[in-house]
mmCIF file of C-alpha atoms in Angstrom:
data_model
loop_
_atom_site.group_PDB
_atom_site.id
_atom_site.type_symbol
_atom_site.label_atom_id
_atom_site.label_comp_id
_atom_site.label_asym_id
_atom_site.label_seq_id
_atom_site.Cartn_x
_atom_site.Cartn_y
_atom_site.Cartn_z
ATOM 1 C CA MET A 245 7.281 -12.562 -16.246
ATOM 2 C CA ALA A 246 8.327 -12.860 -12.653
ATOM 3 C CA ASP A 247 11.683 -11.137 -12.629
ATOM 4 C CA TYR A 248 10.663 -7.644 -11.704
ATOM 5 C CA ALA A 249 11.332 -7.791 -8.013
ATOM 6 C CA THR A 250 13.491 -9.471 -5.435
ATOM 7 C CA VAL A 251 12.919 -12.156 -2.823
ATOM 8 C CA THR A 252 11.730 -10.698 0.468
ATOM 9 C CA TYR A 253 11.514 -12.690 3.688
ATOM 10 C CA SER A 254 9.278 -12.373 6.710
ATOM 11 C CA ALA A 255 10.336 -10.397 9.743
ATOM 12 C CA GLY A 256 13.015 -11.823 11.964
ATOM 13 C CA ASP A 257 15.167 -14.717 10.785
ATOM 14 C CA GLN A 258 12.388 -16.931 9.469
ATOM 15 C CA ALA A 259 12.955 -18.643 6.133
ATOM 16 C CA GLU A 260 9.474 -18.480 4.624
ATOM 17 C CA PRO A 261 9.079 -16.012 1.770
ATOM 18 C CA ARG A 262 6.657 -13.233 2.666
ATOM 19 C CA PHE A 263 6.431 -10.890 -0.324
ATOM 20 C CA ASP A 264 8.276 -12.817 -2.998
ATOM 21 C CA ARG A 265 10.100 -10.627 -5.564
ATOM 22 C CA ILE A 266 8.277 -7.384 -4.702
ATOM 23 C CA ILE A 267 10.329 -4.161 -4.650
ATOM 24 C CA GLY A 268 9.331 -0.723 -3.421
ATOM 25 C CA ASN A 269 8.405 1.371 -0.409
ATOM 26 C CA SER A 270 5.919 3.795 -1.982
ATOM 27 C CA ALA A 271 2.668 4.551 -0.189
ATOM 28 C CA ALA A 272 0.705 3.030 -3.087
ATOM 29 C CA LEU A 273 2.577 -0.277 -2.873
ATOM 30 C CA GLU A 274 2.497 -0.360 0.931
ATOM 31 C CA SER A 275 -1.288 0.005 0.762
ATOM 32 C CA VAL A 276 -1.502 -3.039 -1.502
ATOM 33 C CA LEU A 277 0.740 -5.112 0.780
ATOM 34 C CA ASP A 278 -1.353 -4.120 3.796
ATOM 35 C CA GLN A 279 -4.411 -5.494 1.981
ATOM 36 C CA VAL A 280 -2.497 -8.688 1.188
ATOM 37 C CA GLU A 281 -1.729 -9.172 4.880
ATOM 38 C CA GLN A 282 -5.357 -8.551 5.834
ATOM 39 C CA VAL A 283 -6.823 -11.126 3.447
ATOM 40 C CA ALA A 284 -4.055 -13.736 3.275
ATOM 41 C CA HIS A 285 -4.995 -15.630 6.439
ATOM 42 C CA THR A 286 -8.603 -16.060 5.318
ATOM 43 C CA ASN A 287 -9.918 -18.413 2.636
ATOM 44 C CA SER A 288 -11.749 -15.627 0.812
ATOM 45 C CA THR A 289 -11.556 -15.277 -2.954
ATOM 46 C CA VAL A 290 -9.398 -12.359 -4.105
ATOM 47 C CA LEU A 291 -9.750 -10.431 -7.366
ATOM 48 C CA ILE A 292 -6.570 -8.587 -8.404
ATOM 49 C CA GLU A 293 -7.137 -5.795 -10.901
ATOM 50 C CA GLY A 294 -4.635 -3.617 -12.682
ATOM 51 C CA GLU A 295 -3.002 -2.728 -15.963
ATOM 52 C CA THR A 296 -0.853 -5.200 -17.871
ATOM 53 C CA GLY A 297 2.631 -5.493 -16.411
ATOM 54 C CA THR A 298 1.842 -4.300 -12.874
ATOM 55 C CA GLY A 299 2.721 -7.604 -11.180
ATOM 56 C CA LYS A 300 -0.599 -9.339 -10.554
ATOM 57 C CA GLU A 301 0.987 -12.790 -10.420
ATOM 58 C CA LEU A 302 3.513 -11.594 -7.836
ATOM 59 C CA ILE A 303 0.697 -10.359 -5.592
ATOM 60 C CA ALA A 304 -1.088 -13.707 -5.991
ATOM 61 C CA HIS A 305 2.129 -15.430 -4.874
ATOM 62 C CA ALA A 306 2.356 -13.037 -1.913
ATOM 63 C CA ILE A 307 -1.180 -13.936 -0.814
ATOM 64 C CA HIS A 308 -0.353 -17.645 -0.987
ATOM 65 C CA ASN A 309 3.047 -17.278 0.705
ATOM 66 C CA THR A 310 1.562 -15.282 3.598
ATOM 67 C CA SER A 311 -1.397 -17.626 4.080
ATOM 68 C CA GLN A 312 -1.767 -20.848 6.036
ATOM 69 C CA ARG A 313 -1.660 -22.635 2.686
ATOM 70 C CA PHE A 314 2.024 -21.807 2.220
ATOM 71 C CA GLY A 315 3.867 -25.055 1.481
ATOM 72 C CA ARG A 316 0.818 -26.411 -0.336
ATOM 73 C CA PRO A 317 0.410 -26.260 -4.142
ATOM 74 C CA PHE A 318 0.298 -22.903 -5.911
ATOM 75 C CA ILE A 319 -1.203 -23.644 -9.324
ATOM 76 C CA LYS A 320 -1.650 -21.021 -12.024
ATOM 77 C CA LEU A 321 -3.479 -20.848 -15.330
ATOM 78 C CA ASN A 322 -3.623 -18.025 -17.878
ATOM 79 C CA CYS A 323 -7.174 -18.275 -19.189
ATOM 80 C CA ALA A 324 -6.341 -16.160 -22.248
ATOM 81 C CA ALA A 325 -3.525 -18.503 -23.319
ATOM 82 C CA ILE A 326 -5.657 -21.663 -23.559
ATOM 83 C CA PRO A 327 -7.892 -22.375 -26.612
ATOM 84 C CA LEU A 328 -11.538 -22.103 -25.613
ATOM 85 C CA ASP A 329 -12.306 -25.726 -26.473
ATOM 86 C CA LEU A 330 -9.534 -26.919 -24.115
ATOM 87 C CA LEU A 331 -10.072 -24.521 -21.228
ATOM 88 C CA GLU A 332 -12.719 -26.660 -19.503
ATOM 89 C CA SER A 333 -10.391 -29.660 -19.567
ATOM 90 C CA GLU A 334 -7.535 -27.545 -18.201
ATOM 91 C CA LEU A 335 -9.700 -26.400 -15.309
ATOM 92 C CA PHE A 336 -11.552 -29.599 -14.412
ATOM 93 C CA GLY A 337 -9.693 -32.412 -16.178
ATOM 94 C CA HIS A 338 -11.119 -35.202 -18.343
ATOM 95 C CA GLU A 339 -11.417 -38.962 -18.519
ATOM 96 C CA LYS A 340 -9.921 -41.127 -21.241
ATOM 97 C CA GLY A 341 -12.179 -41.027 -24.316
ATOM 98 C CA ALA A 342 -14.114 -37.965 -23.133
ATOM 99 C CA PHE A 343 -13.557 -36.358 -26.539
ATOM 100 C CA THR A 344 -11.535 -36.902 -29.693
ATOM 101 C CA GLY A 345 -7.870 -36.899 -28.745
ATOM 102 C CA ALA A 346 -8.454 -37.680 -25.061
ATOM 103 C CA ILE A 347 -6.167 -40.731 -25.044
ATOM 104 C CA ALA A 348 -5.561 -40.682 -21.282
ATOM 105 C CA GLN A 349 -7.043 -39.349 -18.092
ATOM 106 C CA LYS A 350 -6.046 -35.746 -17.289
ATOM 107 C CA ILE A 351 -6.073 -34.007 -13.908
ATOM 108 C CA GLY A 352 -7.374 -30.430 -14.003
ATOM 109 C CA ARG A 353 -5.962 -27.367 -12.267
ATOM 110 C CA PHE A 354 -8.611 -27.350 -9.525
ATOM 111 C CA GLU A 355 -7.677 -30.903 -8.585
ATOM 112 C CA MET A 356 -3.952 -30.053 -8.697
ATOM 113 C CA ALA A 357 -4.537 -27.117 -6.345
ATOM 114 C CA ASP A 358 -6.404 -29.121 -3.683
ATOM 115 C CA LYS A 359 -5.483 -27.791 -0.195
ATOM 116 C CA GLY A 360 -3.597 -24.933 -1.890
ATOM 117 C CA THR A 361 -4.197 -21.888 -4.068
ATOM 118 C CA LEU A 362 -5.332 -21.629 -7.691
ATOM 119 C CA PHE A 363 -4.392 -18.449 -9.546
ATOM 120 C CA LEU A 364 -6.561 -17.746 -12.614
ATOM 121 C CA ASP A 365 -4.994 -14.963 -14.664
ATOM 122 C CA GLU A 366 -7.052 -13.098 -17.272
ATOM 123 C CA VAL A 367 -10.239 -14.467 -15.726
ATOM 124 C CA GLY A 368 -12.261 -12.054 -17.885
ATOM 125 C CA ASP A 369 -11.429 -14.241 -20.901
ATOM 126 C CA ILE A 370 -13.377 -17.250 -19.604
ATOM 127 C CA PRO A 371 -16.187 -17.857 -22.141
ATOM 128 C CA PRO A 372 -19.817 -17.410 -20.995
ATOM 129 C CA ALA A 373 -20.598 -21.127 -21.481
ATOM 130 C CA LEU A 374 -17.935 -22.088 -18.940
ATOM 131 C CA GLN A 375 -18.723 -19.415 -16.356
ATOM 132 C CA PRO A 376 -21.575 -21.349 -14.633
ATOM 133 C CA LYS A 377 -19.233 -24.305 -14.026
ATOM 134 C CA LEU A 378 -16.633 -22.013 -12.500
ATOM 135 C CA LEU A 379 -19.299 -20.446 -10.310
ATOM 136 C CA ARG A 380 -20.397 -23.872 -9.088
ATOM 137 C CA VAL A 381 -16.917 -24.985 -8.041
ATOM 138 C CA LEU A 382 -16.398 -21.691 -6.209
ATOM 139 C CA GLN A 383 -19.664 -22.033 -4.323
ATOM 140 C CA GLU A 384 -19.754 -25.796 -3.722
ATOM 141 C CA GLN A 385 -16.046 -26.724 -3.952
ATOM 142 C CA GLU A 386 -16.968 -29.631 -6.187
ATOM 143 C CA PHE A 387 -16.836 -30.511 -9.900
ATOM 144 C CA GLU A 388 -16.848 -33.366 -12.408
ATOM 145 C CA ARG A 389 -14.147 -34.178 -14.914
ATOM 146 C CA LEU A 390 -15.216 -34.142 -18.551
ATOM 147 C CA GLY A 391 -16.620 -37.550 -19.473
ATOM 148 C CA SER A 392 -17.264 -38.542 -15.850
ATOM 149 C CA GLY A 393 -20.311 -38.456 -13.602
ATOM 150 C CA ARG A 394 -18.253 -38.720 -10.438
ATOM 151 C CA THR A 395 -18.173 -35.601 -8.254
ATOM 152 C CA HIS A 396 -14.827 -34.523 -6.839
ATOM 153 C CA LYS A 397 -14.597 -32.427 -3.678
ATOM 154 C CA VAL A 398 -11.714 -29.990 -3.351
ATOM 155 C CA ASP A 399 -10.429 -27.413 -0.894
ATOM 156 C CA VAL A 400 -9.067 -24.618 -3.084
ATOM 157 C CA ARG A 401 -8.471 -20.944 -2.403
ATOM 158 C CA LEU A 402 -9.006 -18.947 -5.617
ATOM 159 C CA VAL A 403 -7.090 -15.816 -6.538
ATOM 160 C CA ALA A 404 -8.182 -14.311 -9.863
ATOM 161 C CA ALA A 405 -6.710 -11.459 -11.882
ATOM 162 C CA THR A 406 -7.741 -9.343 -14.842
ATOM 163 C CA ASN A 407 -6.802 -6.165 -16.686
ATOM 164 C CA ARG A 408 -10.319 -5.909 -18.121
ATOM 165 C CA ASP A 409 -13.239 -3.926 -16.713
ATOM 166 C CA LEU A 410 -15.516 -6.703 -15.473
ATOM 167 C CA VAL A 411 -18.241 -4.248 -14.436
ATOM 168 C CA LYS A 412 -18.575 -3.088 -18.051
ATOM 169 C CA MET A 413 -18.477 -6.696 -19.254
ATOM 170 C CA VAL A 414 -21.337 -7.544 -16.877
ATOM 171 C CA ALA A 415 -23.335 -4.574 -18.226
ATOM 172 C CA ARG A 416 -22.753 -5.828 -21.792
ATOM 173 C CA GLY A 417 -23.795 -9.363 -20.893
ATOM 174 C CA GLN A 418 -20.288 -10.748 -21.504
ATOM 175 C CA PHE A 419 -19.691 -11.795 -17.906
ATOM 176 C CA ARG A 420 -22.146 -13.274 -15.411
ATOM 177 C CA ASN A 421 -22.978 -10.870 -12.609
ATOM 178 C CA ASP A 422 -23.257 -13.691 -10.026
ATOM 179 C CA LEU A 423 -19.778 -14.925 -10.957
ATOM 180 C CA TYR A 424 -18.416 -11.379 -10.778
ATOM 181 C CA TYR A 425 -19.794 -10.931 -7.247
ATOM 182 C CA ARG A 426 -18.352 -14.311 -6.244
ATOM 183 C CA LEU A 427 -14.919 -13.332 -7.545
ATOM 184 C CA ASN A 428 -15.042 -9.783 -6.187
ATOM 185 C CA VAL A 429 -15.185 -10.759 -2.507
ATOM 186 C CA PHE A 430 -11.918 -8.953 -1.759
ATOM 187 C CA PRO A 431 -10.697 -6.722 -4.628
ATOM 188 C CA ILE A 432 -7.098 -5.476 -4.755
ATOM 189 C CA VAL A 433 -6.290 -2.791 -7.352
ATOM 190 C CA LEU A 434 -2.613 -2.561 -8.285
ATOM 191 C CA PRO A 435 -1.170 0.894 -9.012
ATOM 192 C CA ALA A 436 0.421 1.617 -12.373
ATOM 193 C CA LEU A 437 4.148 2.348 -12.299
ATOM 194 C CA ARG A 438 3.484 6.028 -13.074
ATOM 195 C CA GLU A 439 1.556 6.134 -9.772
ATOM 196 C CA ARG A 440 4.542 4.860 -7.766
ATOM 197 C CA ARG A 441 7.441 6.698 -9.385
ATOM 198 C CA GLU A 442 9.399 6.802 -6.132
ATOM 199 C CA ASP A 443 9.954 3.035 -6.514
ATOM 200 C CA ILE A 444 11.635 3.411 -9.929
ATOM 201 C CA PRO A 445 15.246 3.915 -8.688
ATOM 202 C CA ALA A 446 15.098 0.735 -6.596
ATOM 203 C CA LEU A 447 13.567 -1.211 -9.496
ATOM 204 C CA VAL A 448 16.161 0.075 -11.970
ATOM 205 C CA THR A 449 18.993 -0.818 -9.581
ATOM 206 C CA HIS A 450 17.603 -4.315 -9.088
ATOM 207 C CA PHE A 451 17.265 -4.995 -12.801
ATOM 208 C CA VAL A 452 20.732 -3.629 -13.532
ATOM 209 C CA LYS A 453 22.188 -6.064 -10.994
ATOM 210 C CA LEU A 454 20.046 -8.920 -12.300
ATOM 211 C CA PHE A 455 20.956 -8.555 -15.962
ATOM 212 C CA SER A 456 24.588 -7.654 -15.273
ATOM 213 C CA ARG A 457 24.947 -10.919 -13.396
ATOM 214 C CA ARG A 458 23.194 -12.902 -16.118
ATOM 215 C CA MET A 459 25.268 -11.366 -18.912
ATOM 216 C CA GLY A 460 28.550 -11.309 -17.047
ATOM 217 C CA LYS A 461 28.866 -7.536 -17.477
ATOM 218 C CA GLN A 462 30.013 -4.859 -15.029
ATOM 219 C CA VAL A 463 27.634 -1.891 -14.765
ATOM 220 C CA GLU A 464 28.893 0.347 -11.991
ATOM 221 C CA SER A 465 27.089 3.679 -12.467
ATOM 222 C CA ILE A 466 23.755 5.078 -13.555
ATOM 223 C CA PRO A 467 24.137 8.611 -14.991
ATOM 224 C CA PRO A 468 21.662 11.229 -13.714
ATOM 225 C CA GLU A 469 20.191 11.763 -17.189
ATOM 226 C CA THR A 470 19.472 8.032 -17.473
ATOM 227 C CA MET A 471 17.769 7.812 -14.075
ATOM 228 C CA GLY A 472 15.931 11.061 -14.790
ATOM 229 C CA ALA A 473 14.610 9.636 -18.055
ATOM 230 C CA PHE A 474 13.375 6.523 -16.258
ATOM 231 C CA GLN A 475 11.604 8.640 -13.649
ATOM 232 C CA CYS A 476 9.928 10.998 -16.121
ATOM 233 C CA TYR A 477 8.685 8.406 -18.630
ATOM 234 C CA SER A 478 4.987 7.448 -18.477
ATOM 235 C CA TRP A 479 5.545 3.635 -18.634
ATOM 236 C CA PRO A 480 2.434 2.445 -20.511
ATOM 237 C CA GLY A 481 3.765 -1.112 -20.207
ATOM 238 C CA ASN A 482 4.470 -0.667 -16.480
ATOM 239 C CA ILE A 483 7.145 -2.769 -14.740
ATOM 240 C CA ARG A 484 7.337 -5.283 -17.582
ATOM 241 C CA GLU A 485 8.340 -2.472 -19.941
ATOM 242 C CA LEU A 486 10.837 -1.131 -17.401
ATOM 243 C CA GLN A 487 12.439 -4.550 -17.062
ATOM 244 C CA ASN A 488 12.783 -4.971 -20.816
ATOM 245 C CA LEU A 489 14.306 -1.515 -21.298
ATOM 246 C CA VAL A 490 16.813 -1.995 -18.487
ATOM 247 C CA GLU A 491 17.833 -5.302 -20.068
ATOM 248 C CA ARG A 492 18.386 -3.457 -23.362
ATOM 249 C CA ALA A 493 20.422 -0.785 -21.576
ATOM 250 C CA VAL A 494 22.645 -3.396 -19.910
ATOM 251 C CA ILE A 495 23.280 -5.019 -23.298
ATOM 252 C CA LEU A 496 24.283 -1.625 -24.739
ATOM 253 C CA SER A 497 26.349 -0.570 -21.721
ATOM 254 C CA ARG A 498 30.061 0.241 -22.118
ATOM 255 C CA ASP A 499 32.776 1.083 -19.624
ATOM 256 C CA GLY A 500 30.492 0.244 -16.714
ATOM 257 C CA VAL A 501 27.983 3.032 -17.494
ATOM 258 C CA LEU A 502 24.264 2.404 -18.053
ATOM 259 C CA PRO A 503 23.068 4.225 -21.205
ATOM 260 C CA ASN A 504 19.647 5.825 -21.625
ATOM 261 C CA PRO A 505 17.428 3.394 -23.589
ATOM 262 C CA LEU A 506 14.647 6.005 -23.732
ATOM 263 C CA HIS A 507 16.520 8.575 -25.833
ATOM 264 C CA LYS A 508 14.278 7.893 -28.842
ATOM 265 C CA LYS A 509 11.100 8.118 -26.781
ATOM 266 C CA GLN A 510 9.495 11.431 -25.838
ATOM 267 C CA PRO A 511 9.342 11.555 -22.030
ATOM 268 C CA GLU A 512 6.258 13.088 -20.503
ATOM 269 C CA PRO A 513 6.600 15.801 -17.835
ATOM 270 C CA MET A 514 6.438 14.353 -14.372
ATOM 271 C CA ILE A 515 3.074 14.935 -12.748
ATOM 272 C CA PRO A 516 3.519 16.981 -9.546
ATOM 273 C CA SER A 517 2.580 15.084 -6.425
ATOM 274 C CA LEU A 518 3.228 14.954 -2.723
ATOM 275 C CA HIS A 519 5.517 11.993 -3.380
ATOM 276 C CA ARG A 520 7.631 13.505 -6.171
ATOM 277 C CA THR A 521 10.781 11.445 -6.665
ATOM 278 C CA ARG A 522 14.141 13.057 -6.071
ATOM 279 C CA THR A 523 16.284 14.399 -8.900
ATOM 280 C CA PHE A 524 19.796 12.996 -9.072
ATOM 281 C CA GLN A 525 22.416 15.694 -9.520
ATOM 282 C CA SER A 526 25.453 13.424 -9.915
ATOM 283 C CA PRO A 527 26.165 9.938 -11.276
ATOM 284 C CA MET A 528 24.837 7.304 -8.906
ATOM 285 C CA THR A 529 26.766 4.077 -8.425
ATOM 286 C CA LEU A 530 24.922 0.890 -7.487
ATOM 287 C CA GLU A 531 26.480 1.179 -4.001
ATOM 288 C CA ASP A 532 25.161 4.754 -3.734
ATOM 289 C CA SER A 533 21.722 3.513 -4.763
ATOM 290 C CA ASP A 534 21.778 0.751 -2.133
ATOM 291 C CA ARG A 535 22.788 3.244 0.555
ATOM 292 C CA ALA A 536 20.064 5.705 -0.475
ATOM 293 C CA LEU A 537 17.431 2.943 -0.416
ATOM 294 C CA ILE A 538 18.496 1.815 3.079
ATOM 295 C CA VAL A 539 18.395 5.373 4.437
ATOM 296 C CA GLN A 540 14.996 6.026 2.823
ATOM 297 C CA THR A 541 13.559 2.804 4.283
ATOM 298 C CA LEU A 542 14.984 3.523 7.748
ATOM 299 C CA GLU A 543 13.425 6.995 7.684
ATOM 300 C CA GLN A 544 10.049 5.520 6.667
ATOM 301 C CA ALA A 545 10.326 2.936 9.480
ATOM 302 C CA GLY A 546 11.202 5.611 12.036
ATOM 303 C CA TRP A 547 14.732 4.159 12.255
ATOM 304 C CA ILE A 548 13.395 0.906 13.662
ATOM 305 C CA VAL A 549 15.579 -1.924 12.353
ATOM 306 C CA GLY A 550 13.940 -5.146 13.574
ATOM 307 C CA GLY A 551 10.371 -6.323 14.013
ATOM 308 C CA PRO A 552 7.541 -6.782 11.529
ATOM 309 C CA ARG A 553 7.379 -3.050 10.711
ATOM 310 C CA GLY A 554 11.109 -2.448 10.859
ATOM 311 C CA ALA A 555 13.379 -1.547 7.979
ATOM 312 C CA ALA A 556 14.878 -5.039 7.784
ATOM 313 C CA ALA A 557 11.478 -6.607 7.051
ATOM 314 C CA LYS A 558 10.664 -3.930 4.467
ATOM 315 C CA LEU A 559 13.979 -4.505 2.689
ATOM 316 C CA GLY A 560 13.740 -8.291 2.868
ATOM 317 C CA LEU A 561 16.899 -8.598 4.962
ATOM 318 C CA LYS A 562 17.762 -10.254 8.255
ATOM 319 C CA ARG A 563 18.183 -7.763 11.067
ATOM 320 C CA THR A 564 21.870 -8.677 11.431
ATOM 321 C CA THR A 565 22.435 -8.268 7.699
ATOM 322 C CA LEU A 566 20.914 -4.799 7.694
ATOM 323 C CA LEU A 567 23.001 -3.758 10.721
ATOM 324 C CA ALA A 568 26.132 -4.946 8.924
ATOM 325 C CA LYS A 569 25.192 -2.950 5.829
ATOM 326 C CA MET A 570 24.515 0.149 7.957
ATOM 327 C CA ARG A 571 27.983 -0.087 9.485
ATOM 328 C CA ARG A 572 29.547 -0.704 6.086
ATOM 329 C CA PHE A 573 27.876 2.350 4.556
ATOM 330 C CA GLY A 574 28.381 4.484 7.666
ATOM 331 C CA ILE A 575 24.642 4.909 8.269
ATOM 332 C CA PHE A 576 23.759 6.090 11.767
ATOM 333 C CA ARG A 577 20.541 7.269 13.320
ATOM 334 C CA PRO A 578 20.574 11.102 13.565
ATOM 335 C CA ILE A 579 20.679 11.363 17.372
ATOM 336 C CA PHE A 580 23.148 12.639 19.947
ATOM 337 C CA GLN A 581 26.082 10.369 20.741
ATOM 338 C CA GLU A 582 25.109 10.020 24.408
ATOM 339 C CA GLU A 583 21.835 8.386 23.343
ATOM 340 C CA THR A 584 23.662 5.470 21.722
ATOM 341 C CA ASP A 585 25.609 2.521 23.031
ATOM 342 C CA GLY A 586 28.779 3.803 21.342
ATOM 343 C CA SER A 587 28.078 2.065 18.026
ATOM 344 C CA GLY A 588 26.125 5.009 16.648
ATOM 345 C CA ILE A 589 22.958 2.921 16.568
ATOM 346 C CA ALA A 590 20.399 3.495 19.293
ATOM 347 C CA PRO A 591 19.746 0.313 21.349
ATOM 348 C CA GLU A 592 15.971 0.718 21.068
ATOM 349 C CA THR A 593 16.116 0.495 17.265
ATOM 350 C CA ILE A 594 17.687 -2.975 17.141
#
């Protein structure tokens, strides 16, 4: 489930991905990305918490891509998807004959991730019997494969994620408190989609383009009632649910118009906030949506185009690409003509 965003590149014309497939400019998301930047260049363990479907794996990728380990292995394992009797082997590997069915040597995920990053999703599902071994490898950076007495040293940066309340699990004796403290060195809590509603139009537009391209369909407009329904819905399944419903809407679309896939659901009233999303009064084409997103991002960046905090970096575009789009859409900084170089774009913003 890694479709719900778009590839974003680091500031300037560099080619390394910075925040891979992450979309949005809301204050809640910007706060998360600021934390990613703060911790990425360390080797500290990160614990990502949040509801299902909020993009925990994408944030783990962002930490790896922004770190000095970028270009090294990024290995992931969903602890809830592996049978308990095989999880230890998946983590640490085994030797031939270590147990019934072990017909060959197997390399574990920690060994695969040496010099890189290991992402353990659903870390709250690791059984109590295996938790001391995980704690040891985090503290000592060493382990033994099943069926072997040889100790292996590794250099692995761990990023863990969970949608469970580990504090309550510790209180119930279901999760070791020393392991929890070792994982919780730098916690990052992801906001639910209902807490970043201002990002919904950009997400909807992205998914419409994505699925239109995949299905070979032309979807050229998003009616105001459709976008309004997306913005007012509570999204219990977060971005994963949004992605699936947009895919359904693209399948059902006719004559280039995106239908409302939420018409059978009862939308909840939008909770008033300082960041209330705008209401669309007329049908919005995908080009209109792109233009609105560029203007919104430029306003948030103080009309600075280039640099690490400029609009180009926030949108995942090269500076020259953004300038070309601004000219195409007729977007100019709201200043007097004599303050510009004649292009309508102030020299100090480039």
